[in-house]
Coordinates of C-alpha atoms and ligand atoms in Angstrom, one line a residue:
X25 CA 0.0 0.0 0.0
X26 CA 0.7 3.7 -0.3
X27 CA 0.0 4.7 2.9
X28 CA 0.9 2.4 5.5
X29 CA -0.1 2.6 8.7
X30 CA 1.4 1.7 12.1
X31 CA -0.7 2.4 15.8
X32 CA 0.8 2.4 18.7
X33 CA -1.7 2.5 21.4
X34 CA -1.1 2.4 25.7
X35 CA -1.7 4.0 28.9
X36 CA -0.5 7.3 29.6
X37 CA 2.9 7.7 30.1
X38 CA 3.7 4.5 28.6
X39 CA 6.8 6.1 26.3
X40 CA 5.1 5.2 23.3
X41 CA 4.7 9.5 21.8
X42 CA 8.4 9.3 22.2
X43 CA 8.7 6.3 19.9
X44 CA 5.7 7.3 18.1
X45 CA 7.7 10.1 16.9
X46 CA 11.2 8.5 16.4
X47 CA 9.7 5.9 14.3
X48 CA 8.0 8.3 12.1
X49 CA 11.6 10.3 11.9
X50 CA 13.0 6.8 11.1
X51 CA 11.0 5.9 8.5
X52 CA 10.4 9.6 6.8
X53 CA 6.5 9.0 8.0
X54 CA 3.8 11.4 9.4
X55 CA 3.1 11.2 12.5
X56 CA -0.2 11.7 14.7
X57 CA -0.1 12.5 18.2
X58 CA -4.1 12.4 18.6
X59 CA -3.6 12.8 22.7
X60 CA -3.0 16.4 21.5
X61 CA -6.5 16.8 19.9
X62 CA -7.9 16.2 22.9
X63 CA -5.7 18.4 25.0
X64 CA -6.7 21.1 22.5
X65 CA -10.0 20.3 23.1
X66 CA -10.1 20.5 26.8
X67 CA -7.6 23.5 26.5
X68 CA -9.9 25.2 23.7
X69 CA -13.0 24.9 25.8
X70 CA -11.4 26.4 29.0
X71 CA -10.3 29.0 27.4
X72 CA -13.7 29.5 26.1
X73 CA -15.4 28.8 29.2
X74 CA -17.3 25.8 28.0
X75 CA -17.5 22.8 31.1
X76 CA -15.8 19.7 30.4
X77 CA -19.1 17.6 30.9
X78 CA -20.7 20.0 28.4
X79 CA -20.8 17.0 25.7
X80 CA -22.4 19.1 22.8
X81 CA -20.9 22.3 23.8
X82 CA -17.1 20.8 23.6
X83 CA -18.2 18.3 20.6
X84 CA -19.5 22.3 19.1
X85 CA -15.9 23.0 20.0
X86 CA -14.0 20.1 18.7
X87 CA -15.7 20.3 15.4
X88 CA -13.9 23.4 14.5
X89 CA -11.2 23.2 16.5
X90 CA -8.9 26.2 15.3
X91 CA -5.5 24.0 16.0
X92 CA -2.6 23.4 13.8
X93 CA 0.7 21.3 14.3
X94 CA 3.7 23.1 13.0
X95 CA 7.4 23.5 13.2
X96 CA 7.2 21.5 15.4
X97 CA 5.0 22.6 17.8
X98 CA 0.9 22.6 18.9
X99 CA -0.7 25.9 17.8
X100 CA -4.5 26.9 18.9
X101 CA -5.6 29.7 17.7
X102 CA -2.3 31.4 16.5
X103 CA -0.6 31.1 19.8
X104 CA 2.3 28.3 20.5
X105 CA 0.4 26.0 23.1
X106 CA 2.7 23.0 23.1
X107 CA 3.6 23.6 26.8
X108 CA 0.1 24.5 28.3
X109 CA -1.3 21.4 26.8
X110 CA 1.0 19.3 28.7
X111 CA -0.2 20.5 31.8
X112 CA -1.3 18.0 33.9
X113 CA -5.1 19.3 34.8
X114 CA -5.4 19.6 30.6
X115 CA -4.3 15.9 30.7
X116 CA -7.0 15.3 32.8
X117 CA -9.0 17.3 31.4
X118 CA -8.4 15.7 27.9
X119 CA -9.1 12.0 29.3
X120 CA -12.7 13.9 30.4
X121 CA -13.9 15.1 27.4
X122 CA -12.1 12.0 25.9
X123 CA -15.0 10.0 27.3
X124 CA -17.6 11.9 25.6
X125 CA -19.0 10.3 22.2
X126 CA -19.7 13.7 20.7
X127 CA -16.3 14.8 21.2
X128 CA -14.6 11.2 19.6
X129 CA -16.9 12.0 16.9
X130 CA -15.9 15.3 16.0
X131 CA -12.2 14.5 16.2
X132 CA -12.6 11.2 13.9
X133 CA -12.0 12.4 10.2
X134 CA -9.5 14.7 11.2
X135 CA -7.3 12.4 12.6
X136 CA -8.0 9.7 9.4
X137 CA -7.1 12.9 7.1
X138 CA -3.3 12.8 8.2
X139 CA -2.8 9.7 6.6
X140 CA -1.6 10.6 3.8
X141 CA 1.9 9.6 1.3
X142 CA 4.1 7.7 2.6
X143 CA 2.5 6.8 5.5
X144 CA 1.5 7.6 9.3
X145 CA 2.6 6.2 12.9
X146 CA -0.3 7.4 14.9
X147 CA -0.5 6.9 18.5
X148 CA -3.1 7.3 21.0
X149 CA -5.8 4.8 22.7
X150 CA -8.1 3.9 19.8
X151 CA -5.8 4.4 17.2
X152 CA -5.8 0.5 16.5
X153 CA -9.1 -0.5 17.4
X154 CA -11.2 2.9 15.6
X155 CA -9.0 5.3 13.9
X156 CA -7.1 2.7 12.0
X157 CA -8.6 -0.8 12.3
X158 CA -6.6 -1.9 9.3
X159 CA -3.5 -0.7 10.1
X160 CA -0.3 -2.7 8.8
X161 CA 1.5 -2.9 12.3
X162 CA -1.1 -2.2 15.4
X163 CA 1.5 -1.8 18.7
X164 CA 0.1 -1.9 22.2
X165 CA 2.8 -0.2 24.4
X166 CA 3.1 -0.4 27.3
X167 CA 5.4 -0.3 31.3
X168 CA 4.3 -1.0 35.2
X169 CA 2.7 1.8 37.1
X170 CA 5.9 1.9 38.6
X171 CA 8.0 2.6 35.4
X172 CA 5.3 5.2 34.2
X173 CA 5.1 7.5 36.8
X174 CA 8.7 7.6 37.3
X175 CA 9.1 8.8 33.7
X176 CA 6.5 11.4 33.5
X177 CA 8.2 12.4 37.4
X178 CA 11.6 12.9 35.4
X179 CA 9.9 14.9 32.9
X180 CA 8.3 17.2 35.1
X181 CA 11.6 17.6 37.0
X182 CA 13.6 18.0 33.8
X183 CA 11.0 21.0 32.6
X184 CA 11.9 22.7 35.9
X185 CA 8.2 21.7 37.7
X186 CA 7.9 20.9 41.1
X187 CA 6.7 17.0 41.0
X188 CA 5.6 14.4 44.1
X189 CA 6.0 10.9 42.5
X190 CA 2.4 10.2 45.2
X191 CA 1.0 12.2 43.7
X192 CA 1.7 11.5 39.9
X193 CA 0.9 7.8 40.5
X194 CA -2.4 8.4 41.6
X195 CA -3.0 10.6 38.5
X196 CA -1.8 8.3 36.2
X197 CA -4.1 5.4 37.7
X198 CA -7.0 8.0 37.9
X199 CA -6.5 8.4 34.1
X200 CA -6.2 5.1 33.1
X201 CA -8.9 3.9 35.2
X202 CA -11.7 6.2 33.3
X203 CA -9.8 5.2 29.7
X204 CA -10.4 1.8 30.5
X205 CA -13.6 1.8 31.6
X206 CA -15.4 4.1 29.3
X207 CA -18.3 3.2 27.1
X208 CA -16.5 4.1 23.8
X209 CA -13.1 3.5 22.6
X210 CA -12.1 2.0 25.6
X211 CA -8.3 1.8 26.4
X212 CA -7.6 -2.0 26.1
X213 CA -5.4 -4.3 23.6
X214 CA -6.6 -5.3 20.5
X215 CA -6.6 -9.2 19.7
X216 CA -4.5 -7.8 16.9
X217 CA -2.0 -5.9 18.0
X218 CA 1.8 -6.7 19.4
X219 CA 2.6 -6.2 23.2
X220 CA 5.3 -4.0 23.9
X221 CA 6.1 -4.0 27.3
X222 CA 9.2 -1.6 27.7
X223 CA 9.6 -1.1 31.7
X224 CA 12.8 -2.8 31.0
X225 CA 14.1 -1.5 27.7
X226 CA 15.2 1.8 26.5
X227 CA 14.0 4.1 24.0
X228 CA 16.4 3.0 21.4
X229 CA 15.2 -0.7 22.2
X230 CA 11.8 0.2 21.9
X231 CA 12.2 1.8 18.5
X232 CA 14.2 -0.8 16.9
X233 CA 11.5 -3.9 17.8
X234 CA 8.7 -1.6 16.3
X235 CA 11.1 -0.8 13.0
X236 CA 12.0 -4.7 13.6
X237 CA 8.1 -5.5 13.0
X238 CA 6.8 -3.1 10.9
X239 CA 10.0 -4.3 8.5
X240 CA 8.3 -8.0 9.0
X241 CA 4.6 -7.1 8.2
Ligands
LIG23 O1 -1.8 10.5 25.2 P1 -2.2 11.6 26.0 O2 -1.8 11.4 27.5 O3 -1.6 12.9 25.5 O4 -3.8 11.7 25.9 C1 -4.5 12.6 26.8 C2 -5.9 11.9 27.0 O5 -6.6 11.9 25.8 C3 -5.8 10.5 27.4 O6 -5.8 10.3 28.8 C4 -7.1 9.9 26.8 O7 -8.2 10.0 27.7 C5 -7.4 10.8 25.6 N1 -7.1 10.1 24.4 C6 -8.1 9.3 23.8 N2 -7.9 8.7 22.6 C7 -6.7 8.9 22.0 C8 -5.7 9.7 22.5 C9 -5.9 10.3 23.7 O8 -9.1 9.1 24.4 N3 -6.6 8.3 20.8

């Protein structure tokens, strides 16, 4: 095919947007971090003062969604938001209006129209099981809740934030808890995808079995 596809799909803070991305860069692909179309989302609508439970009000909002991704970096609206949709109340906000149907709804065909020549490694929760049920490689990545908070604890630490690893693990397990158990496009490994389980491995590791895969397929 033209436009081959690879998901990789997992819990938050699972690594798998940092080898969502190198594998794109690896293989000269596009790349789709749909986590950020929902940050946008929850960022766009408290910006506009529109409640996250507010299903058709934020599904009104994610429908024109005034959001670009360039240079490098997460536009809304003109201004560079890459930083303030990695806050971690937009990350919660994000898995709240992530378990709104409307919403997933409104963000579907934007997120099918990046795949496009010579392919796409999207990653996400659904991208496997919704987005992209027919994608070539479909990768479920994942670490312990251990491993996971630790990470995102680093990366707060690196970006100069104050961080309490307590704290962060209840976060994360607050998070994965509603992306598992929601009604649609539930957080959960499809029959068809490969396990990735990279609490023990590195980033370089973790790159090479995907590219060690996706070369297989
Ligand atoms: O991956 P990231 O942590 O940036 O995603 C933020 C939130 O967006 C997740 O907690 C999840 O609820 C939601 N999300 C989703 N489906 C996706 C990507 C993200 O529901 N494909």
């Amino acid at each position: 095919t033209l436009k081959p596809v690879i998901t990789i799909d997992g819990p938050s803070a699972s690594g798998k947007g940092t080898v969502a991305a190198l594998v794109a860069d690896k293989l000269g692909f596009h790349y789709l971090d749909s986590g950020a179309l929902y940050r946008l989302t929850a960022l766009y609508a408290l910006r506009e003062s529109v409640n996250w439970e507010d299903a058709l009000g934020v599904a009104r909002l994610a429908a024109q969604l005034p959001a670009a991704f360039r240079d490098g970096k997460v536009w809304l609206d003109g201004n560079d938001v890459s930083a303030a949709i990695r806050a971690e109340d937009i990350g919660m906000g994000a898995s709240k209006v992530a378990a709104l149907p409307e919403v997933r709804a409104a963000l579907l065909e934007r997120q099918r129209a990046f795949l496009v020549p010579p392919g796409l490694v999207a990653d996400g929760r659904d991208m496997g099981s919704v987005v992209f049920p027919r994608a070539e490689l479909k990768v479920f990545l994942t670490a312990s809740a251990e491993v996971r908070a630790e990470r995102r604890y680093k990366q707060l630490i690196a970006k100069g934030e104050s961080a309490n690893l307590d704290r962060i693990q209840l976060d994360i397990s607050e998070r994965d808890a509603r992306d598992a158990a929601r009604a649609v496009a539930p957080l959960r490994q499809e029959p068809d995808a490969r396990l990735l389980d990279t609490s023990a491995l590195t980033i370089d590791q973790a790159v090479d079995q995907v590219l060690a895969w996706f070369a297989a397929v």
